[in-house]
Coordinates of C-alpha atoms and ligand atoms in Angstrom, one line a residue:
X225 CA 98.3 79.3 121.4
X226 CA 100.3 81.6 119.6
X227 CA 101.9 80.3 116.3
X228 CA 105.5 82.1 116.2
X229 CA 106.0 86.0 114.6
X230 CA 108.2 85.9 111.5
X231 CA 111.6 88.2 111.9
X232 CA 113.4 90.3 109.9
X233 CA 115.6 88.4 109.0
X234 CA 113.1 85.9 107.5
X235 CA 111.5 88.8 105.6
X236 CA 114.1 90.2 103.7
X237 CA 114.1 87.3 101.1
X238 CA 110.6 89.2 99.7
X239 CA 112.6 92.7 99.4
X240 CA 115.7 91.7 98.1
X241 CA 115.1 92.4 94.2
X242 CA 114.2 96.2 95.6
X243 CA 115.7 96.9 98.7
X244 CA 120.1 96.4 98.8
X245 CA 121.5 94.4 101.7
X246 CA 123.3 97.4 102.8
X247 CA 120.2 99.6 103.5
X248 CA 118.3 96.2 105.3
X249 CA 120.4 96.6 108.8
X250 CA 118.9 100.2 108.9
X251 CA 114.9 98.4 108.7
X252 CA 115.1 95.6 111.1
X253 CA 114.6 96.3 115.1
X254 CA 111.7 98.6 113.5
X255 CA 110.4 95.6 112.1
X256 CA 110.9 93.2 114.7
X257 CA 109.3 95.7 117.1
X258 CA 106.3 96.1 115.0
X259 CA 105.8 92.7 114.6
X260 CA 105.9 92.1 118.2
X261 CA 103.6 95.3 119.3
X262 CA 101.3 94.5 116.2
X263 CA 100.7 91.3 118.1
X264 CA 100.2 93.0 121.6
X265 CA 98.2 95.1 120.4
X266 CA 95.6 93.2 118.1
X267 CA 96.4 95.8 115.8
X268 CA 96.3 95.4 112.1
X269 CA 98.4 97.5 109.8
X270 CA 96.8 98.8 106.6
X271 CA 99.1 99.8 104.1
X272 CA 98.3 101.5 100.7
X273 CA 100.3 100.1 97.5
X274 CA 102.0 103.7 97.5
X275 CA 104.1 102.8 100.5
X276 CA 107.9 102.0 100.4
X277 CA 108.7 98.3 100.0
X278 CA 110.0 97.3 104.1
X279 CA 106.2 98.8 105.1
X280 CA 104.5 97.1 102.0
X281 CA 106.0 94.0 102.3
X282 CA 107.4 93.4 106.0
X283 CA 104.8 94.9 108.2
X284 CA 101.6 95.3 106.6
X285 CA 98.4 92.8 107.1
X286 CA 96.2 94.2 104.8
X287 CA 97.2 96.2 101.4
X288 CA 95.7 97.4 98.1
X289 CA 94.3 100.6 96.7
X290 CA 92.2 103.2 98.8
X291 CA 89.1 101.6 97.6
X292 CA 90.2 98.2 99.1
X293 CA 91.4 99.8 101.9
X294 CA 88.1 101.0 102.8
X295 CA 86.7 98.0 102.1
X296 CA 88.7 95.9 104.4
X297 CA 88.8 98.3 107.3
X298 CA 85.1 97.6 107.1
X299 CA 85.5 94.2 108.3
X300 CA 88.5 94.1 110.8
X301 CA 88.3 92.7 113.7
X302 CA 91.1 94.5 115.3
X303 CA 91.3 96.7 117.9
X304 CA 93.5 99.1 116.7
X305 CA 94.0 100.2 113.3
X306 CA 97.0 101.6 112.0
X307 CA 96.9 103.2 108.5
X308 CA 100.2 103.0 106.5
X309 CA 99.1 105.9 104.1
X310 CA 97.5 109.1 103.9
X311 CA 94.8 111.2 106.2
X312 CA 92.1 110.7 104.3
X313 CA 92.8 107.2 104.2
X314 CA 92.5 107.2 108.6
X315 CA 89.8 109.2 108.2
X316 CA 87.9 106.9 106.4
X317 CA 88.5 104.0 107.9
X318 CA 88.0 105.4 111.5
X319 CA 84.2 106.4 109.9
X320 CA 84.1 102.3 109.2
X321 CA 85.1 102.1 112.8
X322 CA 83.8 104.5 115.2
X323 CA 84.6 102.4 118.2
X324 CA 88.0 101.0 117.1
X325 CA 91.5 103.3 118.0
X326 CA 92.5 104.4 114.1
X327 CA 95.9 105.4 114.2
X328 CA 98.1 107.6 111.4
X329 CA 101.6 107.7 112.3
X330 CA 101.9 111.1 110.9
X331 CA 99.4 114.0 111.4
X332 CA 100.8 116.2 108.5
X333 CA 100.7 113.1 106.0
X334 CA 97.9 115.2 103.3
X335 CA 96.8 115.2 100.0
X336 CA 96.7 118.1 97.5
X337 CA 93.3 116.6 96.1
X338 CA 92.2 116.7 99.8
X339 CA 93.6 120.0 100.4
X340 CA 91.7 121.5 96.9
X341 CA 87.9 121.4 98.6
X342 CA 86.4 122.5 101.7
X343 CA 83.0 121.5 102.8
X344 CA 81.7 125.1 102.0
X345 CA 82.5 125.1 98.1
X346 CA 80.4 121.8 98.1
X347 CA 77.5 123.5 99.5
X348 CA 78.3 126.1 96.5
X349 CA 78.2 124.0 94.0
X350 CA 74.9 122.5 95.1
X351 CA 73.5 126.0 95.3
X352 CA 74.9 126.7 91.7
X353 CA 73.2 123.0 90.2
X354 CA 70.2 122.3 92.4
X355 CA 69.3 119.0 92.4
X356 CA 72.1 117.5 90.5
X357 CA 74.0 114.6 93.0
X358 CA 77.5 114.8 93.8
X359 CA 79.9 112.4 93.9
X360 CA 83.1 112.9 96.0
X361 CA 86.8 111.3 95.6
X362 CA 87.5 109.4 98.2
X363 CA 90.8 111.6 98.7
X364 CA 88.6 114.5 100.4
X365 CA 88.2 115.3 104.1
X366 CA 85.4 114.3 106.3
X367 CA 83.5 117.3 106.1
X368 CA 83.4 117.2 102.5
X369 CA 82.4 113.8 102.3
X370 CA 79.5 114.9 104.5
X371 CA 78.1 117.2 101.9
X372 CA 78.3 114.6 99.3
X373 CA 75.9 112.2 97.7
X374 CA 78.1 108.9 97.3
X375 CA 81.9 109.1 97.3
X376 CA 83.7 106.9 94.9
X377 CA 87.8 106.0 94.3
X378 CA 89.6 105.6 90.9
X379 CA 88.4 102.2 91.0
X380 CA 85.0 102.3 91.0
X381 CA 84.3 106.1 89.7
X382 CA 82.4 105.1 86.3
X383 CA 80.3 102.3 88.3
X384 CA 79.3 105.0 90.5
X385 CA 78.6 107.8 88.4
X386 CA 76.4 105.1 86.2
X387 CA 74.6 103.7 89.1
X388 CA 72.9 107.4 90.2
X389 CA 70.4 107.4 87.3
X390 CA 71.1 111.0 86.7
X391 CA 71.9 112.8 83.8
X392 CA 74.4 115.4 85.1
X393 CA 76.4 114.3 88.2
X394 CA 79.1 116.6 90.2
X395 CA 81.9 115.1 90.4
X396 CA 84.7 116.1 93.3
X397 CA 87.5 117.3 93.6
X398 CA 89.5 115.9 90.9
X399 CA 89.4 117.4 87.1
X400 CA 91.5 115.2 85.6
X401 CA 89.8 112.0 87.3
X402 CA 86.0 113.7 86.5
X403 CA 87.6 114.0 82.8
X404 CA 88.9 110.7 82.7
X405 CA 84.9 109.1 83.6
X406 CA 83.6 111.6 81.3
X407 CA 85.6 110.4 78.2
X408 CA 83.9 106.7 79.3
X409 CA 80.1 108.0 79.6
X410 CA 77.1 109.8 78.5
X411 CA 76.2 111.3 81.5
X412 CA 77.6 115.1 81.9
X413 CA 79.7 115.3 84.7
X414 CA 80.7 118.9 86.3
X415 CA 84.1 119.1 87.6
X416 CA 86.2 120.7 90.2
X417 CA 89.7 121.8 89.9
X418 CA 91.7 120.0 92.3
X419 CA 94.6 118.0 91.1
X420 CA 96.9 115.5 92.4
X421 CA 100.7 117.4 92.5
X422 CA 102.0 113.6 91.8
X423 CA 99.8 112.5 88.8
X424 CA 99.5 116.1 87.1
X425 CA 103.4 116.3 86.5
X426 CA 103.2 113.4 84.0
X427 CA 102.9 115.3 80.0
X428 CA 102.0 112.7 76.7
X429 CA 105.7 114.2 76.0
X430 CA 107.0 112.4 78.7
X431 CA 105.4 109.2 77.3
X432 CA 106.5 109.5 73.8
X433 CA 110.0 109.7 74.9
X434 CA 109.7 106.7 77.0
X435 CA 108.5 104.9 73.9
X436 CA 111.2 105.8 71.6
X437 CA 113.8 105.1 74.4
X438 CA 112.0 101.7 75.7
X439 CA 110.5 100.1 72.6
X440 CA 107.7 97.9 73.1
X441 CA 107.2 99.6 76.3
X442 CA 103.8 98.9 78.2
X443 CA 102.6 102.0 79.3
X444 CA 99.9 102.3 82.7
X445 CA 98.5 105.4 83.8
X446 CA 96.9 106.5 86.9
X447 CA 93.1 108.2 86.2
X448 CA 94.6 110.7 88.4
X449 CA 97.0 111.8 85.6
X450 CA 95.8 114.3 83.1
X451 CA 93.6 113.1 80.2
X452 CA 96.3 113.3 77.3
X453 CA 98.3 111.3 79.6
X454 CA 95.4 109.0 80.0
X455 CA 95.0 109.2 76.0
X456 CA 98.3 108.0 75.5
X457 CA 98.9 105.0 77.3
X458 CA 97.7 101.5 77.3
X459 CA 96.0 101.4 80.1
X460 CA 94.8 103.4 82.9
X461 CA 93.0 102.6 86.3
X462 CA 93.3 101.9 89.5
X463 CA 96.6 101.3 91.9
X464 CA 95.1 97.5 91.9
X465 CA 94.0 98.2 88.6
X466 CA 97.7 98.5 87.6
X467 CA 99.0 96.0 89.4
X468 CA 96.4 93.3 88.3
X469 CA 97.5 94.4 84.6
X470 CA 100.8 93.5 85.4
X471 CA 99.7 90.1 86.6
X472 CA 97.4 88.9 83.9
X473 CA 99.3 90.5 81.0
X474 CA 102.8 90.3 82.5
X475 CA 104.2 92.9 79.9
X476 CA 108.0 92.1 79.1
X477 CA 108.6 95.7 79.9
X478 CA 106.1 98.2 81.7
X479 CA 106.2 101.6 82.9
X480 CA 103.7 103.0 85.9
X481 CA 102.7 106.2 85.7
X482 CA 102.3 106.9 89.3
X483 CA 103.8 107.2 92.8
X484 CA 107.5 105.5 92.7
X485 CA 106.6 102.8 95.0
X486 CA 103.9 101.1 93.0
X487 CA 106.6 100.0 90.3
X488 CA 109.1 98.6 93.5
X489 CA 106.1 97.2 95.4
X490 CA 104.7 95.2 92.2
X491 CA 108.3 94.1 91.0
X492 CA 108.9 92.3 93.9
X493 CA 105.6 89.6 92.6
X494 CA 107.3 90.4 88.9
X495 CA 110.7 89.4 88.6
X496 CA 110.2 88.5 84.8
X497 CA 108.9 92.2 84.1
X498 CA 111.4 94.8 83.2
X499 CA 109.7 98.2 85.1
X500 CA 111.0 101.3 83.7
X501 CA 111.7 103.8 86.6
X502 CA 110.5 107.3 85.8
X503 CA 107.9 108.1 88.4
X504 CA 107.1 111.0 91.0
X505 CA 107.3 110.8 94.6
X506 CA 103.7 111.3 97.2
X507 CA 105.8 113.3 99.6
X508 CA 102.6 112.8 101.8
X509 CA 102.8 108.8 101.9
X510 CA 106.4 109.4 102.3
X511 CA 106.2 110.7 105.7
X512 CA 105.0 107.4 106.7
X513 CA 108.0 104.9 107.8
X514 CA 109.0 102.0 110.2
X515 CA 109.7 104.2 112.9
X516 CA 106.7 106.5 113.2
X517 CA 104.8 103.2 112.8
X518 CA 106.2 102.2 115.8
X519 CA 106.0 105.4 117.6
X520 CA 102.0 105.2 116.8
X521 CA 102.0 101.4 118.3
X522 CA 104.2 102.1 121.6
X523 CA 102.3 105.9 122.3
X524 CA 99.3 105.0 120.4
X525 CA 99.5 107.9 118.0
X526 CA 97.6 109.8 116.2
X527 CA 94.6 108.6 117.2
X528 CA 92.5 109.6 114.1
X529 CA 88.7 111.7 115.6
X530 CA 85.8 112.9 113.4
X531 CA 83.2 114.8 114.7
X532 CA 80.5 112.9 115.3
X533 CA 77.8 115.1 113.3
X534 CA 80.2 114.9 110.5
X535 CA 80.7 111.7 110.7
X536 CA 77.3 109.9 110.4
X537 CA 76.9 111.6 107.5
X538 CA 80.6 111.1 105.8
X539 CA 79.9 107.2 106.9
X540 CA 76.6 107.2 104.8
X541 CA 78.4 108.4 101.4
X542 CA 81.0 105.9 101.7
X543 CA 78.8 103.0 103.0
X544 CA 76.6 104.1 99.4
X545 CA 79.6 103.5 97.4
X546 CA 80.7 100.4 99.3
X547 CA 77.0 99.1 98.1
X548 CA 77.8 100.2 94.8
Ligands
13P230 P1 94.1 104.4 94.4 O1 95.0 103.6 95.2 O2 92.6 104.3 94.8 O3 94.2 104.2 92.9 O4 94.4 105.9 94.6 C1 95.6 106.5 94.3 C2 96.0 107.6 95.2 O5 96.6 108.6 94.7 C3 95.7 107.6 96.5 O6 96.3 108.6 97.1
SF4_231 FE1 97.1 112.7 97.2 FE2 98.3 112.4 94.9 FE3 99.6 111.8 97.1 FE4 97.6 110.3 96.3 S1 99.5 110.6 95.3 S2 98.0 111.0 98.4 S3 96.2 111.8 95.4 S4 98.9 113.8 96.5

């Protein structure tokens, strides 16, 4: 037997610091629909920590940062996936599942970092250091996973640069994240030049202002942000990372230097932390919203497909840095 769906109207108590009862009327049937189809459908709805609060909070089963992500799409014993986040994100969890329906609501939600590599510059850059592994960001496509080594995310980069035994590791496609690990190893790592368009609009100036403006500020950073942001906070890591900060240390005050949603998404578990609000906006995880997650569960769209090639290969360097 069935035990009975929550509603909307239960739900709103969780988003109420963060979402203003005059916007809720606009979120409801789409969450009440979802709910309902999510059932139907034996679907579970991964969402990742940037997504808006009504998503993050109301709809989602699973959430956390793209490296739990992966993990848990792993084990699911849905039918149907849907992934509340980026391509790469579908992608990857559709090479966890080659038999199960992974949908993305939205085909053209991207990623710069993504967007920065093809799987021809990785075979370059194994031509131009023979012999020397390469690692790959989680936020690539497919085809460049396939070229790789071991993939790895922001939260386990340094375990899995250490764990290859190698003196000089390549390390794709993010600078700023390959110059992050570097400042925390001896092994040499060779970079790419992709960046993130969120993270790399953060400047130490922009810090230093917050700090004279916000005393006592706590101040978390992204690895995906540029290394003299990086030098300048308290703390960098992770999405999880951040958020697990915020609950063991529960700074009077914090800022998040990251995607806007994190700071709503963790001050709803917060409410005796001040977050301090300047942030940039993922416009790619903001194409995701209640009503294209509905679309993908009524029309079952966009089913996410990997070539199959590709894919036993991409599914290796992930399933190494899941064994990691
Ligand atoms: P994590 O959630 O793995 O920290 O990644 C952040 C990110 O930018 C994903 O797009
Ligand atoms: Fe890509 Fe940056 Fe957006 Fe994450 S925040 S999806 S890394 S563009």
């Amino acid at each position: 037997m069935h035990s009975s769906l929550p509603t909307a109207a239960s739900l709103y108590d969780r988003v109420r610091r963060v979402i203003p009862p005059i916007e809720w009327p606009a979120f409801t049937d789409d969450i009440d629909a979802i709910l309902t189809l999510r059932r139907e459908r034996n679907a579970v709805i991964l969402a990742h920590n940037y997504q808006t609060p009504e998503i993050f909070h109301c709809v989602a089963d699973i959430v956390g940062d793209s490296l739990a992500l992966a993990r848990r799409a792993m084990s699911t014993e849905a039918d149907v996936v849907v992934l509340a986040g980026v391509h790469f994100m579908a992608e990857t969890a559709k090479l966890l599942n080659p038999d199960k329906t992974v949908l993305i609501p939205d085909l053209d939600a991207g990623c710069s970092l993504a967007d920065s590599i093809t799987a021809s510059d990785v075979r370059l850059m194994r031509q131009r250091y023979p012999g020397v592994p390469v690692v790959t960001y989680v936020n690539t496509s497919a085809a460049v996973k396939a070229e790789s080594d071991i993939c790895c995310t922001s939260g386990n980069a340094l375990a899995v640069v250490e764990s290859l035994g190698a003196p000089r590791v390549i390390m794709l496609p993010d600078e700023y994240l390959a110059r992050n690990i570097a400042a925390q190893t001896k092994i040499e790592i060779i970079a790419w030049k992709g960046h993130c368009e969120v993270h790399e609009r953060f400047t130490p100036a922009d810090i230093r202002e917050l700090r004279q403006a916000y005393p006592n500020v706590t101040v978390l950073a992204h690895p995906e942000c540029p290394p003299e942001v990086v030098a300048e906070a308290d703390f960098a890591g992770s999405t999880a990372a951040m958020s697990d900060y915020v609950g063991r240390h529960r700074p009077a005050r914090v800022v998040l230097m990251t995607e806007c949603s994190m700071s709503d998404n963790v001050a709803v578990e917060h409410p005796e932390v001040e977050f301090v609000r300047p942030c940039n906006l993922c416009p790619h995880m903001k194409r995701i919203t209640l009503a294209n997650i509905r679309a993908a569960l009524e029309r079952n769209r966009h089913a996410v497909t990997v070539d199959a090639e590709v894919a036993g290969r991409a599914r290796l360097a992930v399933e190494r840095m899941l064994a990691v």
